[in-house]
Amino acid sequence: MKPLPPAGARPRIARLFRFQWEPAQQAYVLLYPEGMVKLNQSAGEILKRCDGRRAVDDVVADLEQTFATSGLAAEVTAFLGMAEEKGWIDWNVGAEVAA
Amino acid sequence: MSQTPHPLWLLAEVTYRCPLHCAFCYNPVDFAQAGPELTTDEWLSVIRQARAMGAAQFGISGGEPMLRDDIEILVGEARRLGFYTNLITSGVGLSEPRLAALKEAGLDHIQLSFQDATREANDLITNTRTFELKQQVTRLTKAYDYPTVINCVLHAANIDHVGCIIEMAVALGAEYLELANTQYHGWGFLNRHALMPSAKQLRHAEAVTEQWRARLGKQMKIFFVTPDYQENKPKKCMNGWGEVFLSVTPDGLALPCHTARMLPGFEFPDVRKQDLAAIWYESDLFNRFRGTAWLPDTCRTCEDKEKDHGGCRCQAFMLTGDAGATDPVCAKSAQHGLIDDALKLAAAVRNGQIVQPLVFRDPKTSRALERAF
Ligand code: SF4
Ligand code: SF4
């Protein structure tokens, strides 16, 4: 198993990637050198909140509030683990809040 | 055929001018005959049209794109419209002020082409003294927070130095290194017998690369692209003709593949005269080899046809004279013997039985040769 991110670490989109809404795809996408990943709706909603400011708990809370639901923590954590594995996100652990 | 997809890639080959003289250059051999370059406004219009059609990746290459002084403007507009912007450069002309301006304009990514790690071999194949400059440029791009992505073209004269090339990339702190064997297009085709490594050289280079991969792990990713002729496996040209990729030449011709301008019997659509959507969806050039319906018999009955669409059209034409033929790289092609012949000839050049000096790319030679490839 991979070690968990340090407590309070804030996920953010990795340097090589850009996250945006793509009108032609009607979807959120990740753009990277010479490629593009089209995201499904839940992946898009999670990554949209990975701004390097919010900790995982805050991302979960925000999603649960927006979609008036609960119990999303496991799904979000699993997705972020996969996203880190693919290099889409990394963790902001500094005291500084990313711009 | 199902609905035509929209392009995802716009490649702007902004100029054929280049301070280097690579013998493996994929630009057309007759590039000096090309018409006047598109103006800044004409490029901006192409960029806007492509984005409106749904393209999301914007690449700038050449020639050496930094020879134009409007790259910052093109990048700025592309980025503003939501393109992911990629600059493919030899690094010549990428000064600090220009890099700062490109960063400011929102340039996302830089790919540096780097010919070889040893100064001698580098100079032999690019015919200029640019090695030290490239080292400077890599340090500069790092300082501007770009990941260091290096592309190095391999060929018979440098492939034995692959260990040095990797070592150098590590020393420069590269995150990605692409070791791509020469693609035999343009000048690369003209010089192919002198550039083609032997099977033994290739195996050695791959083994060295494998060792480094194991050692470096995630620190640096290495991609190794084998030469087409040695693979017997045709590649799906441009990920499908007219499906993903739209390339525009310096003088404004829209092509489904950046080497397609030497194909005979086409009227190449001109972005100065037609809008991009009409070119993409309606032109004969973009429709001729779209999908798999047009495939020759050898391919039509083949189970791999969706995988490779019959291979590279330019290669089929350059080798067989018929752009609609099965790519002769494929072992099933009736003309596969052409590849064996080329490999034999290359071996004879390497052994010194046949002398084939490299022809370096430059405008004068381009005019004198009077040939497209
Ligand atoms: S391959 Fe070499 S000569 Fe050709 S455009 Fe690139 S840098 Fe210039
Ligand atoms: S016969 Fe045609 S479709 Fe089959 S592998 Fe060869 S090139 Fe591809």
Coordinates of C-alpha atoms and ligand atoms in Angstrom, one line a residue:
Chain A
M1 CA 0.0 0.0 0.0
K2 CA 1.1 3.5 -0.7
P3 CA 1.6 5.7 2.4
L4 CA -1.2 8.1 2.9
P5 CA -0.6 11.8 2.3
P6 CA 0.5 13.7 5.3
A7 CA -2.4 14.9 7.5
G8 CA -3.9 18.1 6.3
A9 CA -2.2 17.9 2.9
R10 CA -4.2 19.7 0.2
P11 CA -4.6 18.1 -3.2
R12 CA -3.9 20.1 -6.2
I13 CA -3.6 19.6 -10.0
A14 CA -0.1 18.6 -10.8
R15 CA 2.2 21.0 -12.7
L16 CA 2.0 19.2 -16.1
F17 CA -1.8 19.1 -16.2
R18 CA -4.5 21.6 -16.7
F19 CA -8.0 21.1 -15.6
Q20 CA -10.8 22.8 -17.5
W21 CA -14.3 22.6 -18.9
E22 CA -14.2 21.7 -22.5
P23 CA -17.3 22.8 -24.4
A24 CA -16.7 20.5 -27.4
Q25 CA -16.6 17.5 -25.1
Q26 CA -19.3 18.7 -22.7
A27 CA -17.1 17.5 -19.9
Y28 CA -14.2 18.5 -17.6
V29 CA -10.9 17.4 -19.0
L30 CA -7.3 17.2 -18.0
L31 CA -4.9 18.5 -20.6
Y32 CA -1.3 17.6 -20.6
P33 CA 1.5 17.7 -23.1
E34 CA 0.2 16.2 -26.3
G35 CA -2.9 14.6 -24.6
M36 CA -6.2 14.9 -22.9
V37 CA -8.2 12.9 -20.4
K38 CA -11.9 13.3 -20.6
L39 CA -13.3 13.0 -17.1
N40 CA -16.7 11.6 -16.0
Q41 CA -18.9 13.9 -13.9
S42 CA -17.8 12.7 -10.4
A43 CA -14.1 12.9 -11.3
G44 CA -14.6 16.3 -12.7
E45 CA -16.4 17.5 -9.6
I46 CA -13.7 16.2 -7.3
L47 CA -10.8 17.6 -9.3
K48 CA -12.5 20.9 -9.6
R49 CA -12.1 21.2 -5.8
C50 CA -8.4 20.2 -5.8
D51 CA -7.1 23.7 -5.7
G52 CA -4.2 23.2 -3.2
R53 CA -6.2 25.1 -0.6
R54 CA -8.7 22.6 0.6
A55 CA -7.8 19.5 2.5
V56 CA -9.4 16.2 1.6
D57 CA -12.0 16.6 4.4
D58 CA -13.0 20.0 3.0
V59 CA -13.3 18.6 -0.5
V60 CA -15.5 15.8 0.8
A61 CA -17.6 18.2 2.9
D62 CA -18.0 20.6 -0.1
L63 CA -19.1 17.8 -2.4
E64 CA -21.6 16.4 0.1
Q65 CA -23.1 19.8 0.6
T66 CA -23.3 20.6 -3.1
F67 CA -24.9 17.3 -4.0
A68 CA -26.9 17.1 -0.7
T69 CA -25.6 13.7 0.1
S70 CA -23.2 12.1 2.6
G71 CA -20.7 9.3 2.9
L72 CA -18.5 10.3 0.0
A73 CA -15.2 10.1 1.9
A74 CA -14.3 6.6 0.8
E75 CA -15.0 7.3 -2.9
V76 CA -13.1 10.6 -2.9
T77 CA -10.1 9.1 -1.1
A78 CA -10.0 6.2 -3.5
F79 CA -10.2 8.5 -6.5
L80 CA -7.5 10.8 -5.2
G81 CA -5.3 7.8 -4.7
M82 CA -5.8 6.8 -8.3
A83 CA -5.3 10.4 -9.5
E84 CA -2.0 10.6 -7.6
E85 CA -0.9 7.3 -9.0
K86 CA -1.5 8.7 -12.5
G87 CA 0.3 11.9 -11.7
W88 CA -2.8 14.1 -12.1
I89 CA -2.5 15.6 -8.6
D90 CA 0.1 16.1 -6.0
W91 CA -0.1 17.4 -2.4
N92 CA 0.4 20.8 -1.1
V93 CA 1.9 20.3 2.3
G94 CA 3.5 23.7 2.8
A95 CA 2.2 26.3 5.2
E96 CA 1.8 28.6 2.2
V97 CA -1.6 28.4 0.5
A98 CA -1.2 27.9 -3.2
A99 CA -2.2 30.7 -5.5
Chain B
M1 CA -18.6 5.7 -41.8
S2 CA -19.7 7.1 -38.6
Q3 CA -19.8 10.9 -37.9
T4 CA -16.5 12.6 -38.6
P5 CA -14.7 13.5 -35.4
H6 CA -13.5 17.1 -34.8
P7 CA -9.8 17.8 -34.6
L8 CA -8.1 17.7 -31.2
W9 CA -4.7 18.9 -32.4
L10 CA -3.6 21.9 -34.3
L11 CA 0.0 21.9 -35.2
A12 CA 1.3 25.2 -36.5
E13 CA 4.5 24.7 -38.5
V14 CA 5.2 28.4 -38.4
T15 CA 8.3 28.5 -40.5
Y16 CA 10.6 26.2 -42.5
R17 CA 13.5 28.5 -41.6
C18 CA 16.0 26.9 -39.3
P19 CA 19.5 27.7 -38.1
L20 CA 20.3 24.0 -37.9
H21 CA 20.9 21.6 -40.7
C22 CA 19.8 18.2 -39.4
A23 CA 20.3 15.4 -41.9
F24 CA 17.2 13.7 -40.4
C25 CA 14.9 16.7 -40.7
Y26 CA 11.3 15.7 -41.6
N27 CA 10.6 18.9 -43.4
P28 CA 10.1 18.5 -47.1
V29 CA 13.4 18.5 -49.1
D30 CA 11.9 21.2 -51.4
F31 CA 11.0 23.5 -48.5
A32 CA 12.9 26.4 -50.1
Q33 CA 10.2 26.4 -52.8
A34 CA 7.4 27.0 -50.4
G35 CA 5.3 30.2 -50.6
P36 CA 5.4 33.2 -48.2
E37 CA 4.8 32.5 -44.6
L38 CA 1.4 33.2 -43.0
T39 CA 1.2 36.5 -41.2
T40 CA 0.5 36.9 -37.6
D41 CA -3.2 37.7 -38.3
E42 CA -3.5 34.8 -40.6
W43 CA -2.2 32.5 -37.9
L44 CA -4.5 34.0 -35.3
S45 CA -7.4 33.3 -37.5
V46 CA -6.3 29.6 -37.9
I47 CA -6.0 29.3 -34.2
R48 CA -9.4 30.7 -33.5
Q49 CA -11.1 28.5 -36.1
A50 CA -9.4 25.4 -34.8
R51 CA -10.4 26.1 -31.2
A52 CA -14.0 26.8 -32.3
M53 CA -14.0 23.3 -34.0
G54 CA -13.0 21.7 -30.7
A55 CA -9.2 21.4 -30.9
A56 CA -7.6 21.5 -27.5
Q57 CA -3.9 21.0 -28.1
F58 CA -1.9 23.6 -29.9
G59 CA 1.6 22.8 -31.0
I60 CA 4.1 25.2 -32.5
S61 CA 7.0 23.8 -34.5
G62 CA 8.9 24.4 -37.7
G63 CA 11.7 24.8 -38.8
E64 CA 12.8 26.7 -35.7
P65 CA 9.7 28.5 -34.5
M66 CA 11.7 31.0 -32.4
L67 CA 12.9 32.6 -35.7
R68 CA 9.5 34.3 -35.8
D69 CA 9.0 37.2 -33.5
D70 CA 5.3 36.6 -33.0
I71 CA 5.3 33.3 -31.2
E72 CA 4.4 35.1 -27.9
I73 CA 1.3 36.5 -29.6
L74 CA 0.2 33.2 -31.0
V75 CA 0.7 31.4 -27.7
G76 CA -1.1 34.2 -25.8
E77 CA -4.2 33.9 -28.0
A78 CA -4.2 30.1 -28.1
R79 CA -3.9 30.0 -24.3
R80 CA -6.6 32.6 -23.8
L81 CA -8.9 30.5 -25.9
G82 CA -8.3 27.4 -23.7
F83 CA -5.7 25.6 -25.8
Y84 CA -2.9 23.6 -24.1
T85 CA 0.1 25.2 -25.7
N86 CA 3.2 23.2 -26.7
L87 CA 6.4 24.7 -28.1
I88 CA 8.7 22.4 -30.0
T89 CA 12.1 24.0 -30.3
S90 CA 15.8 23.3 -30.8
G91 CA 16.3 26.1 -28.2
V92 CA 18.1 28.3 -30.6
G93 CA 16.7 31.8 -30.1
L94 CA 15.0 31.0 -26.9
S95 CA 16.5 33.8 -24.9
E96 CA 15.6 34.7 -21.4
P97 CA 13.5 37.7 -22.3
R98 CA 11.5 35.7 -24.8
L99 CA 11.1 32.8 -22.4
A100 CA 9.8 35.3 -19.8
A101 CA 7.3 36.6 -22.4
L102 CA 6.2 33.2 -23.3
K103 CA 5.6 32.2 -19.7
E104 CA 3.7 35.4 -19.3
A105 CA 1.6 34.6 -22.4
G106 CA 0.7 31.3 -20.7
L107 CA 2.9 28.8 -22.6
D108 CA 2.2 25.4 -21.0
H109 CA 4.9 23.2 -22.2
I110 CA 8.3 23.1 -24.0
Q111 CA 9.8 20.2 -25.7
L112 CA 13.5 20.6 -26.5
S113 CA 15.0 18.7 -29.3
F114 CA 18.5 17.7 -28.5
Q115 CA 20.6 15.9 -31.0
D116 CA 23.2 14.1 -29.0
A117 CA 25.2 14.1 -25.9
T118 CA 28.7 14.1 -27.3
R119 CA 29.8 17.3 -28.9
E120 CA 31.4 15.6 -31.9
A121 CA 28.4 13.5 -32.8
N122 CA 26.1 16.4 -32.2
D123 CA 28.0 18.7 -34.5
L124 CA 28.2 16.0 -37.1
I125 CA 24.5 15.5 -37.3
T126 CA 23.3 19.1 -36.9
N127 CA 26.3 20.6 -38.6
T128 CA 26.5 23.5 -36.2
R129 CA 28.0 24.1 -32.9
T130 CA 24.9 24.2 -30.8
F131 CA 25.5 21.7 -28.1
E132 CA 26.5 24.1 -25.3
L133 CA 23.7 26.4 -26.1
K134 CA 21.2 23.6 -25.6
Q135 CA 22.6 23.0 -22.2
Q136 CA 22.1 26.7 -21.4
V137 CA 18.6 26.6 -22.6
T138 CA 17.6 23.6 -20.5
R139 CA 18.9 25.4 -17.4
L140 CA 16.9 28.4 -18.4
T141 CA 13.6 26.6 -19.0
K142 CA 14.0 24.9 -15.6
A143 CA 14.4 28.3 -14.0
Y144 CA 11.1 29.3 -15.4
D145 CA 9.5 26.2 -13.9
Y146 CA 9.0 24.2 -17.0
P147 CA 9.5 20.5 -16.7
T148 CA 12.5 19.5 -18.8
V149 CA 11.3 17.3 -21.7
I150 CA 14.0 16.4 -24.1
N151 CA 13.6 14.7 -27.4
C152 CA 16.6 13.2 -29.0
V153 CA 16.5 11.8 -32.5
L154 CA 18.5 8.5 -32.8
H155 CA 20.3 7.3 -35.9
A156 CA 23.3 5.1 -36.9
A157 CA 25.8 7.8 -35.9
N158 CA 24.6 8.5 -32.4
I159 CA 22.7 5.5 -31.2
D160 CA 25.8 3.9 -29.7
H161 CA 26.0 7.0 -27.4
V162 CA 22.6 6.4 -26.0
G163 CA 24.1 5.9 -22.5
C164 CA 25.8 9.3 -22.7
I165 CA 22.6 10.9 -23.9
I166 CA 20.6 9.5 -20.9
E167 CA 23.4 10.5 -18.5
M168 CA 23.3 14.0 -19.9
A169 CA 19.5 14.2 -19.5
V170 CA 19.8 13.1 -15.9
A171 CA 22.5 15.7 -15.3
L172 CA 20.2 18.4 -16.7
G173 CA 17.4 17.2 -14.4
A174 CA 15.1 16.1 -17.2
E175 CA 11.8 14.6 -16.2
Y176 CA 11.2 13.1 -19.6
L177 CA 13.4 11.9 -22.3
E178 CA 12.2 10.7 -25.7
L179 CA 14.7 8.7 -27.7
A180 CA 13.0 8.6 -31.0
N181 CA 14.6 6.9 -33.9
T182 CA 14.6 8.9 -37.1
Q183 CA 11.4 8.9 -39.0
Y184 CA 12.2 8.5 -42.7
H185 CA 10.4 11.5 -44.1
G186 CA 11.8 14.5 -45.9
W187 CA 15.5 14.8 -45.4
G188 CA 15.4 11.8 -43.2
F189 CA 14.1 9.8 -46.1
L190 CA 16.8 11.2 -48.4
N191 CA 19.4 10.1 -45.9
R192 CA 17.8 7.0 -44.6
H193 CA 20.4 4.5 -45.7
A194 CA 23.1 6.4 -43.8
L195 CA 20.8 7.0 -40.7
M196 CA 19.4 3.5 -40.2
P197 CA 21.0 1.7 -37.3
S198 CA 21.7 -2.0 -37.4
A199 CA 19.5 -4.5 -35.6
K200 CA 22.5 -5.1 -33.3
Q201 CA 22.9 -1.4 -32.5
L202 CA 19.2 -1.2 -31.8
R203 CA 19.2 -4.1 -29.4
H204 CA 22.2 -2.6 -27.6
A205 CA 20.5 0.8 -27.3
E206 CA 17.3 -0.8 -26.0
A207 CA 19.2 -2.8 -23.4
V208 CA 21.1 0.3 -22.2
T209 CA 17.8 2.2 -22.0
E210 CA 16.2 -0.6 -20.0
Q211 CA 19.1 -0.6 -17.5
W212 CA 18.7 3.1 -17.0
R213 CA 15.0 2.8 -16.6
A214 CA 15.4 0.4 -13.8
R215 CA 17.9 2.6 -12.1
L216 CA 16.0 5.9 -12.5
G217 CA 12.4 4.7 -11.8
K218 CA 10.1 7.7 -11.5
Q219 CA 12.8 10.3 -11.5
M220 CA 13.0 10.4 -15.3
K221 CA 10.7 8.6 -17.8
I222 CA 12.3 7.4 -20.9
F223 CA 10.4 6.6 -24.1
F224 CA 12.2 4.7 -26.8
V225 CA 10.7 4.8 -30.3
T226 CA 12.0 2.0 -32.6
P227 CA 12.5 2.8 -36.3
D228 CA 9.6 1.9 -38.5
Y229 CA 11.6 -0.2 -40.9
Q230 CA 12.8 -2.6 -38.2
E231 CA 9.5 -3.2 -36.7
N232 CA 7.4 -4.9 -39.3
K233 CA 4.4 -3.2 -37.7
P234 CA 2.8 -0.3 -39.5
K235 CA 1.8 2.6 -37.3
K236 CA -1.6 4.2 -37.3
C237 CA -0.7 7.3 -39.2
M238 CA -1.5 10.4 -37.2
N239 CA -3.9 8.3 -35.0
G240 CA -6.2 8.1 -38.0
W241 CA -6.1 10.3 -41.1
G242 CA -8.3 13.3 -40.6
E243 CA -9.5 12.1 -37.1
V244 CA -7.4 13.9 -34.6
F245 CA -4.7 15.9 -36.2
L246 CA -4.6 19.1 -38.3
S247 CA -1.3 20.5 -39.4
V248 CA -0.8 23.8 -41.1
T249 CA 2.4 24.5 -43.1
P250 CA 4.3 27.8 -42.9
D251 CA 2.7 28.9 -46.2
G252 CA -0.8 28.0 -45.2
L253 CA -1.6 24.5 -46.5
A254 CA -3.8 22.5 -44.2
L255 CA -2.7 18.8 -44.0
P256 CA -3.8 15.7 -42.1
C257 CA -0.2 14.9 -41.4
H258 CA 2.8 17.3 -41.4
T259 CA 4.6 15.4 -44.1
A260 CA 1.6 15.0 -46.5
R261 CA 2.5 17.8 -48.8
M262 CA 4.5 15.6 -51.1
L263 CA 1.6 13.3 -51.9
P264 CA 0.7 13.6 -55.6
G265 CA -2.6 14.3 -57.2
F266 CA -4.1 16.6 -54.5
E267 CA -5.1 20.1 -54.4
F268 CA -3.9 21.1 -51.0
P269 CA -6.4 23.3 -49.2
D270 CA -5.1 26.7 -48.4
V271 CA -6.2 28.4 -45.1
R272 CA -6.0 31.8 -46.8
K273 CA -8.7 30.8 -49.2
Q274 CA -11.0 28.4 -47.3
D275 CA -12.2 28.2 -43.8
L276 CA -10.8 25.4 -41.6
A277 CA -14.0 23.6 -41.0
A278 CA -14.7 23.3 -44.7
I279 CA -11.2 22.0 -45.2
W280 CA -11.5 19.4 -42.3
Y281 CA -14.9 18.1 -43.1
E282 CA -15.2 18.5 -46.9
S283 CA -11.9 18.5 -48.7
D284 CA -10.8 15.6 -50.8
L285 CA -7.4 15.6 -49.0
F286 CA -8.9 15.0 -45.6
N287 CA -11.5 12.6 -46.8
R288 CA -9.5 10.4 -49.1
F289 CA -7.9 8.2 -46.4
R290 CA -10.3 8.8 -43.6
G291 CA -11.6 5.6 -41.8
T292 CA -11.1 2.2 -43.3
A293 CA -13.5 2.1 -46.3
W294 CA -10.8 3.1 -48.8
L295 CA -8.3 0.4 -47.7
P296 CA -6.6 -1.8 -50.3
D297 CA -7.6 -5.4 -50.4
T298 CA -4.6 -6.7 -48.3
C299 CA -5.8 -4.5 -45.5
R300 CA -9.5 -4.8 -45.9
T301 CA -9.5 -8.4 -45.0
C302 CA -7.0 -8.0 -42.2
E303 CA -8.0 -8.2 -38.6
D304 CA -5.6 -5.4 -37.7
K305 CA -7.1 -2.8 -39.9
E306 CA -8.8 -0.8 -37.1
K307 CA -5.5 -0.8 -35.2
D308 CA -3.3 0.8 -38.0
H309 CA -5.6 1.8 -40.9
G310 CA -3.0 0.3 -43.2
G311 CA -0.1 2.4 -41.9
C312 CA 1.5 5.6 -43.1
R313 CA 0.3 7.1 -46.4
C314 CA 3.4 9.1 -47.0
Q315 CA 5.6 6.1 -46.5
A316 CA 3.4 4.0 -48.8
F317 CA 3.8 6.7 -51.5
M318 CA 7.5 7.3 -51.0
L319 CA 8.3 3.6 -51.3
T320 CA 5.8 2.2 -53.7
G321 CA 4.6 5.3 -55.6
D322 CA 1.0 4.7 -54.5
A323 CA -0.3 6.6 -51.6
G324 CA -3.2 4.2 -51.3
A325 CA -1.1 1.1 -50.9
T326 CA -0.6 -1.0 -47.8
D327 CA 2.4 0.5 -45.9
P328 CA 5.3 -1.7 -47.1
V329 CA 6.6 -1.8 -43.6
C330 CA 3.8 -4.4 -42.9
A331 CA 5.0 -7.9 -43.4
K332 CA 1.8 -8.7 -45.3
S333 CA 2.4 -6.1 -47.9
A334 CA 3.3 -7.6 -51.3
Q335 CA 6.0 -4.9 -51.5
H336 CA 7.6 -5.6 -48.1
G337 CA 10.7 -6.6 -50.1
L338 CA 11.3 -2.8 -50.5
I339 CA 12.0 -2.6 -46.8
D340 CA 14.4 -5.5 -46.9
D341 CA 16.2 -3.9 -49.8
A342 CA 16.5 -0.6 -47.8
L343 CA 17.8 -2.5 -44.7
K344 CA 20.4 -4.2 -46.9
L345 CA 21.5 -1.0 -48.5
A346 CA 21.8 0.6 -45.1
A347 CA 24.0 -2.3 -43.9
A348 CA 26.2 -1.7 -47.0
V349 CA 26.5 2.0 -46.1
R350 CA 27.4 1.2 -42.5
N351 CA 30.1 -1.3 -43.6
G352 CA 31.6 1.2 -46.0
Q353 CA 30.8 -0.9 -49.1
I354 CA 28.7 1.9 -50.4
V355 CA 29.5 5.5 -49.8
Q356 CA 26.5 7.7 -49.1
P357 CA 27.5 10.9 -47.5
L358 CA 24.9 12.7 -45.4
V359 CA 23.0 15.5 -47.1
F360 CA 22.5 18.3 -44.6
R361 CA 19.4 20.3 -44.8
D362 CA 19.8 23.8 -46.0
P363 CA 18.0 26.1 -48.5
K364 CA 20.6 26.0 -51.2
T365 CA 20.7 22.2 -51.2
S366 CA 16.9 22.3 -51.1
R367 CA 16.7 24.3 -54.3
A368 CA 19.5 22.3 -56.0
L369 CA 17.9 18.9 -55.4
E370 CA 14.6 19.7 -56.9
R371 CA 12.8 16.8 -55.2
A372 CA 10.2 16.6 -52.5
F373 CA 11.8 13.8 -50.4
Ligands
SF4_1 S1 15.0 18.7 -37.6 FE1 16.8 20.0 -37.4 S2 17.0 21.2 -39.3 FE2 14.9 20.2 -39.2 S3 13.6 21.8 -38.4 FE3 14.3 20.5 -36.7 S4 16.1 21.5 -35.9 FE4 15.7 22.4 -37.9
SF4_2 S1 -2.3 -5.7 -43.8 FE1 -2.9 -3.6 -43.6 S2 -4.3 -3.6 -41.9 FE2 -3.2 -5.5 -41.8 S3 -1.5 -5.2 -40.4 FE3 -0.7 -4.8 -42.5 S4 -1.0 -2.6 -42.9 FE4 -2.3 -3.2 -41.1

